[in-house]
Amino acid sequence: MLIAGFPAGAFQTNCYVVAPAAGAECVIVDPGQDATDGVEELLREHRLKPVAVVLTHGHLDHVWSVAPVCGARDVPAWIHPEDRHLLSDPAAGWSDTSASLFGGLTLSEPDDVRELTDGALLELAGLELVVDHTPGHTRGSVSFRLPDDDIMFAGDLLFAGSIGRTDLPGGDYPTILRSLATKCLPLPDDTVVLPGHGPQTTIGHERATNPYLKEAAPHAGPTRGI
């Protein structure tokens, strides 16, 4: 397994490339602001051929470069339908005050956009990615899991010591607690969490130390299979 990444742009959003090995096909996760050059560098360094871009949600800092990245390699982008509108209307994901900071910025959808559903299994680049719908940060937030390797791409659901904000359009605190309870807490402690911002962590570490996971625990109910 090869996973490489870098923090992109002013938002320092983690962009990842994922492949079975160097020299193979790969998937790109969340190409954010000014991520194009960084993505191309990783592709050259590891001799990778992208087959898709997958998006944890539609906020601008995670999708800024999706159209040029997809266009340069003629690959599709995958996003949950609840967040698809943000690909072409990024200001809709921000407060009025925040949106004004972006001036006349316009984005567009890639030519090929495909929609994610909860529980779907994406078979891409020789990988099996399980899609978990994890609303709360946005209505269409998802996380992606590589269950055979106990790896989770969490987007802005779960960070080391914190969780995604819920005060922007589509955000909801009780909803993100339910997502944490049903999609994170049932996972094994050694599951590696690769978040949308900041350093990687594990479910076990967050279960023991993250106050938001502790708050979510009473909502977990019976655990489910993975």
mmCIF file of C-alpha atoms in Angstrom:
data_model
loop_
_atom_site.group_PDB
_atom_site.id
_atom_site.type_symbol
_atom_site.label_atom_id
_atom_site.label_comp_id
_atom_site.label_asym_id
_atom_site.label_seq_id
_atom_site.Cartn_x
_atom_site.Cartn_y
_atom_site.Cartn_z
ATOM 1 C CA MET A 1 0.000 0.000 0.000
ATOM 2 C CA LEU A 2 1.242 3.465 -0.916
ATOM 3 C CA ILE A 3 -0.323 6.557 0.649
ATOM 4 C CA ALA A 4 1.337 9.929 0.166
ATOM 5 C CA GLY A 5 0.007 13.392 0.835
ATOM 6 C CA PHE A 6 0.654 17.049 1.483
ATOM 7 C CA PRO A 7 -1.187 20.024 3.019
ATOM 8 C CA ALA A 8 -2.504 22.207 0.194
ATOM 9 C CA GLY A 9 -2.990 25.951 0.086
ATOM 10 C CA ALA A 10 -3.790 28.518 2.734
ATOM 11 C CA PHE A 11 -6.249 26.126 4.380
ATOM 12 C CA GLN A 12 -3.561 23.406 4.733
ATOM 13 C CA THR A 13 -6.038 20.782 3.571
ATOM 14 C CA ASN A 14 -4.558 17.305 3.371
ATOM 15 C CA CYS A 15 -4.568 15.940 -0.179
ATOM 16 C CA TYR A 16 -3.691 12.261 -0.576
ATOM 17 C CA VAL A 17 -2.820 9.848 -3.358
ATOM 18 C CA VAL A 18 -3.549 6.183 -2.669
ATOM 19 C CA ALA A 19 -2.293 3.191 -4.645
ATOM 20 C CA PRO A 20 -1.574 -0.499 -4.143
ATOM 21 C CA ALA A 21 2.115 0.219 -4.832
ATOM 22 C CA ALA A 22 4.464 2.560 -6.664
ATOM 23 C CA GLY A 23 4.087 2.379 -10.434
ATOM 24 C CA ALA A 24 0.389 1.479 -10.203
ATOM 25 C CA GLU A 25 -2.964 3.162 -10.735
ATOM 26 C CA CYS A 26 -4.069 5.464 -7.925
ATOM 27 C CA VAL A 27 -6.926 7.464 -6.437
ATOM 28 C CA ILE A 28 -6.616 11.131 -5.445
ATOM 29 C CA VAL A 29 -8.421 12.302 -2.307
ATOM 30 C CA ASP A 30 -9.467 15.966 -1.808
ATOM 31 C CA PRO A 31 -7.337 18.135 -4.136
ATOM 32 C CA GLY A 32 -7.734 21.508 -2.439
ATOM 33 C CA GLN A 33 -6.424 25.006 -3.064
ATOM 34 C CA ASP A 34 -3.389 25.125 -5.376
ATOM 35 C CA ALA A 35 -3.060 21.326 -5.164
ATOM 36 C CA THR A 36 -2.422 20.687 -8.856
ATOM 37 C CA ASP A 37 1.365 20.993 -8.772
ATOM 38 C CA GLY A 38 1.643 18.918 -5.598
ATOM 39 C CA VAL A 39 -0.496 16.167 -7.080
ATOM 40 C CA GLU A 40 1.561 16.082 -10.268
ATOM 41 C CA GLU A 41 4.760 15.902 -8.232
ATOM 42 C CA LEU A 42 3.510 12.877 -6.286
ATOM 43 C CA LEU A 43 2.350 11.174 -9.470
ATOM 44 C CA ARG A 44 5.775 11.626 -11.054
ATOM 45 C CA GLU A 45 7.691 10.641 -7.931
ATOM 46 C CA HIS A 46 5.780 7.384 -7.470
ATOM 47 C CA ARG A 47 5.055 6.720 -11.180
ATOM 48 C CA LEU A 48 1.317 6.662 -10.578
ATOM 49 C CA LYS A 49 -1.618 6.793 -12.984
ATOM 50 C CA PRO A 50 -4.779 8.324 -11.453
ATOM 51 C CA VAL A 51 -8.129 6.758 -12.269
ATOM 52 C CA ALA A 52 -10.422 8.883 -10.063
ATOM 53 C CA VAL A 53 -10.696 11.737 -7.603
ATOM 54 C CA VAL A 54 -12.803 11.099 -4.501
ATOM 55 C CA LEU A 55 -14.090 13.944 -2.349
ATOM 56 C CA THR A 56 -14.940 13.748 1.344
ATOM 57 C CA HIS A 57 -17.202 16.790 1.020
ATOM 58 C CA GLY A 58 -17.803 19.864 -1.087
ATOM 59 C CA HIS A 59 -16.166 22.667 0.874
ATOM 60 C CA LEU A 60 -13.949 24.903 -1.210
ATOM 61 C CA ASP A 61 -10.749 23.984 0.618
ATOM 62 C CA HIS A 62 -11.243 20.323 -0.397
ATOM 63 C CA VAL A 63 -12.473 20.733 -3.992
ATOM 64 C CA TRP A 64 -10.685 23.864 -5.225
ATOM 65 C CA SER A 65 -8.498 21.982 -7.724
ATOM 66 C CA VAL A 66 -10.805 19.082 -8.595
ATOM 67 C CA ALA A 67 -11.762 20.326 -12.075
ATOM 68 C CA PRO A 68 -8.192 20.944 -13.293
ATOM 69 C CA VAL A 69 -6.895 17.726 -11.720
ATOM 70 C CA CYS A 70 -9.669 15.661 -13.309
ATOM 71 C CA GLY A 71 -9.358 17.504 -16.607
ATOM 72 C CA ALA A 72 -5.607 17.023 -16.874
ATOM 73 C CA ARG A 73 -5.943 13.256 -16.534
ATOM 74 C CA ASP A 74 -9.484 12.738 -17.913
ATOM 75 C CA VAL A 75 -10.734 11.015 -14.769
ATOM 76 C CA PRO A 76 -14.072 11.231 -12.905
ATOM 77 C CA ALA A 77 -14.765 12.889 -9.570
ATOM 78 C CA TRP A 78 -16.893 11.172 -6.936
ATOM 79 C CA ILE A 79 -18.942 13.202 -4.421
ATOM 80 C CA HIS A 80 -22.089 12.726 -2.350
ATOM 81 C CA PRO A 81 -25.188 14.212 -4.053
ATOM 82 C CA GLU A 82 -25.970 16.426 -1.043
ATOM 83 C CA ASP A 83 -22.702 18.326 -1.675
ATOM 84 C CA ARG A 84 -22.555 18.211 -5.449
ATOM 85 C CA HIS A 85 -23.910 21.752 -5.828
ATOM 86 C CA LEU A 86 -20.852 23.075 -3.999
ATOM 87 C CA LEU A 87 -18.612 22.092 -6.919
ATOM 88 C CA SER A 88 -20.037 24.957 -8.967
ATOM 89 C CA ASP A 89 -21.335 27.191 -6.136
ATOM 90 C CA PRO A 90 -18.605 27.122 -3.474
ATOM 91 C CA ALA A 91 -19.965 30.178 -1.661
ATOM 92 C CA ALA A 92 -23.049 28.143 -0.675
ATOM 93 C CA GLY A 93 -20.900 26.219 1.774
ATOM 94 C CA TRP A 94 -19.793 29.287 3.719
ATOM 95 C CA SER A 95 -21.364 32.033 5.763
ATOM 96 C CA ASP A 96 -22.107 35.301 3.972
ATOM 97 C CA THR A 97 -19.099 36.923 5.665
ATOM 98 C CA SER A 98 -16.724 34.119 4.717
ATOM 99 C CA ALA A 99 -18.021 33.890 1.158
ATOM 100 C CA SER A 100 -17.205 37.561 0.569
ATOM 101 C CA LEU A 101 -13.517 36.774 1.135
ATOM 102 C CA PHE A 102 -13.409 34.769 -2.098
ATOM 103 C CA GLY A 103 -14.377 37.721 -4.271
ATOM 104 C CA GLY A 104 -15.300 36.690 -7.784
ATOM 105 C CA LEU A 105 -13.921 33.163 -7.542
ATOM 106 C CA THR A 106 -15.786 30.734 -9.790
ATOM 107 C CA LEU A 107 -15.420 26.974 -9.947
ATOM 108 C CA SER A 108 -16.982 24.413 -12.236
ATOM 109 C CA GLU A 109 -17.800 20.741 -12.127
ATOM 110 C CA PRO A 110 -15.428 18.300 -13.785
ATOM 111 C CA ASP A 111 -16.770 16.820 -17.003
ATOM 112 C CA ASP A 112 -17.500 13.488 -15.302
ATOM 113 C CA VAL A 113 -19.071 13.618 -11.825
ATOM 114 C CA ARG A 114 -20.353 10.464 -10.126
ATOM 115 C CA GLU A 115 -22.373 10.293 -6.936
ATOM 116 C CA LEU A 116 -21.552 8.406 -3.757
ATOM 117 C CA THR A 117 -23.995 6.468 -1.591
ATOM 118 C CA ASP A 118 -23.700 5.261 1.978
ATOM 119 C CA GLY A 119 -22.224 1.792 2.200
ATOM 120 C CA ALA A 120 -21.067 1.725 -1.412
ATOM 121 C CA LEU A 121 -17.936 -0.223 -2.287
ATOM 122 C CA LEU A 122 -15.776 1.602 -4.817
ATOM 123 C CA GLU A 123 -13.383 -0.661 -6.657
ATOM 124 C CA LEU A 124 -10.816 1.746 -8.058
ATOM 125 C CA ALA A 125 -7.137 1.336 -8.933
ATOM 126 C CA GLY A 126 -7.053 -2.137 -7.424
ATOM 127 C CA LEU A 127 -8.369 -0.745 -4.123
ATOM 128 C CA GLU A 128 -11.656 -1.356 -2.321
ATOM 129 C CA LEU A 129 -12.921 1.845 -0.719
ATOM 130 C CA VAL A 130 -15.978 1.643 1.546
ATOM 131 C CA VAL A 131 -18.063 4.832 1.547
ATOM 132 C CA ASP A 132 -19.611 5.968 4.833
ATOM 133 C CA HIS A 133 -22.038 8.892 4.725
ATOM 134 C CA THR A 134 -21.001 11.020 7.716
ATOM 135 C CA PRO A 135 -23.086 14.217 7.722
ATOM 136 C CA GLY A 136 -22.737 16.927 10.310
ATOM 137 C CA HIS A 137 -19.889 19.022 8.920
ATOM 138 C CA THR A 138 -21.831 19.238 5.660
ATOM 139 C CA ARG A 139 -24.918 17.327 4.604
ATOM 140 C CA GLY A 140 -22.945 15.362 2.044
ATOM 141 C CA SER A 141 -19.814 14.614 4.055
ATOM 142 C CA VAL A 142 -18.432 11.109 3.645
ATOM 143 C CA SER A 143 -15.439 9.175 4.860
ATOM 144 C CA PHE A 144 -13.616 6.466 2.936
ATOM 145 C CA ARG A 145 -12.269 3.278 4.499
ATOM 146 C CA LEU A 146 -9.775 0.693 3.369
ATOM 147 C CA PRO A 147 -11.108 -2.010 5.712
ATOM 148 C CA ASP A 148 -8.465 -4.614 4.868
ATOM 149 C CA ASP A 149 -5.782 -2.164 5.991
ATOM 150 C CA ASP A 150 -7.710 -0.448 8.820
ATOM 151 C CA ILE A 151 -7.314 2.996 7.248
ATOM 152 C CA MET A 152 -9.910 5.773 7.243
ATOM 153 C CA PHE A 153 -9.861 8.991 5.205
ATOM 154 C CA ALA A 154 -11.980 11.071 7.550
ATOM 155 C CA GLY A 155 -12.237 14.409 5.769
ATOM 156 C CA ASP A 156 -13.494 16.974 8.264
ATOM 157 C CA LEU A 157 -15.395 14.483 10.397
ATOM 158 C CA LEU A 158 -12.640 13.627 12.871
ATOM 159 C CA PHE A 159 -9.288 15.277 13.620
ATOM 160 C CA ALA A 160 -6.568 14.526 16.133
ATOM 161 C CA GLY A 161 -8.161 15.870 19.313
ATOM 162 C CA SER A 162 -11.108 17.551 17.627
ATOM 163 C CA ILE A 163 -13.873 17.300 14.994
ATOM 164 C CA GLY A 164 -15.097 19.321 12.039
ATOM 165 C CA ARG A 165 -16.904 22.592 12.600
ATOM 166 C CA THR A 166 -20.694 22.587 12.425
ATOM 167 C CA ASP A 167 -21.475 26.324 12.203
ATOM 168 C CA LEU A 168 -21.449 26.611 8.403
ATOM 169 C CA PRO A 169 -24.414 25.967 6.066
ATOM 170 C CA GLY A 170 -25.352 22.288 6.213
ATOM 171 C CA GLY A 171 -23.528 21.735 9.496
ATOM 172 C CA ASP A 172 -25.295 20.332 12.549
ATOM 173 C CA TYR A 173 -23.731 19.347 15.878
ATOM 174 C CA PRO A 174 -26.132 16.547 16.933
ATOM 175 C CA THR A 175 -25.772 15.086 13.424
ATOM 176 C CA ILE A 176 -21.977 15.008 13.529
ATOM 177 C CA LEU A 177 -22.152 13.314 16.946
ATOM 178 C CA ARG A 178 -24.346 10.613 15.412
ATOM 179 C CA SER A 179 -21.875 10.195 12.562
ATOM 180 C CA LEU A 180 -19.022 9.826 15.043
ATOM 181 C CA ALA A 181 -21.047 7.348 17.075
ATOM 182 C CA THR A 182 -22.131 5.162 14.179
ATOM 183 C CA LYS A 183 -19.176 5.402 11.787
ATOM 184 C CA CYS A 184 -16.102 5.934 14.000
ATOM 185 C CA LEU A 185 -16.708 4.349 17.388
ATOM 186 C CA PRO A 186 -17.419 0.842 15.994
ATOM 187 C CA LEU A 187 -14.024 0.744 14.239
ATOM 188 C CA PRO A 188 -11.026 -1.134 15.685
ATOM 189 C CA ASP A 189 -8.682 0.862 17.901
ATOM 190 C CA ASP A 190 -5.775 0.414 15.495
ATOM 191 C CA THR A 191 -7.660 2.032 12.598
ATOM 192 C CA VAL A 192 -5.432 4.805 11.225
ATOM 193 C CA VAL A 193 -7.335 8.059 10.723
ATOM 194 C CA LEU A 194 -6.065 10.322 7.933
ATOM 195 C CA PRO A 195 -7.964 13.577 8.465
ATOM 196 C CA GLY A 196 -8.661 16.523 6.226
ATOM 197 C CA HIS A 197 -6.431 18.767 8.323
ATOM 198 C CA GLY A 198 -3.599 18.131 10.739
ATOM 199 C CA PRO A 199 -1.695 14.981 11.694
ATOM 200 C CA GLN A 200 -2.865 11.406 11.444
ATOM 201 C CA THR A 201 -4.192 9.634 14.514
ATOM 202 C CA THR A 202 -5.936 6.368 15.426
ATOM 203 C CA ILE A 203 -9.446 5.517 16.512
ATOM 204 C CA GLY A 204 -8.056 4.087 19.753
ATOM 205 C CA HIS A 205 -6.202 7.286 20.617
ATOM 206 C CA GLU A 206 -9.241 9.433 19.842
ATOM 207 C CA ARG A 207 -11.562 7.087 21.734
ATOM 208 C CA ALA A 208 -9.374 7.545 24.807
ATOM 209 C CA THR A 209 -8.618 11.279 24.528
ATOM 210 C CA ASN A 210 -11.013 13.106 22.194
ATOM 211 C CA PRO A 211 -13.788 14.795 24.205
ATOM 212 C CA TYR A 212 -16.149 14.762 21.235
ATOM 213 C CA LEU A 213 -15.925 11.003 20.827
ATOM 214 C CA LYS A 214 -16.608 10.667 24.532
ATOM 215 C CA GLU A 215 -19.713 12.832 24.075
ATOM 216 C CA ALA A 216 -20.757 10.760 21.068
ATOM 217 C CA ALA A 217 -20.398 7.430 22.869
ATOM 218 C CA PRO A 218 -23.873 7.378 24.500
ATOM 219 C CA HIS A 219 -25.404 7.679 21.017
ATOM 220 C CA ALA A 220 -23.504 4.724 19.612
ATOM 221 C CA GLY A 221 -25.992 1.959 20.399
ATOM 222 C CA PRO A 222 -25.149 -1.557 19.206
ATOM 223 C CA THR A 223 -21.958 -1.777 17.208
ATOM 224 C CA ARG A 224 -22.137 -2.896 13.606
ATOM 225 C CA GLY A 225 -19.949 -5.087 11.492
ATOM 226 C CA ILE A 226 -17.190 -3.457 9.490
#
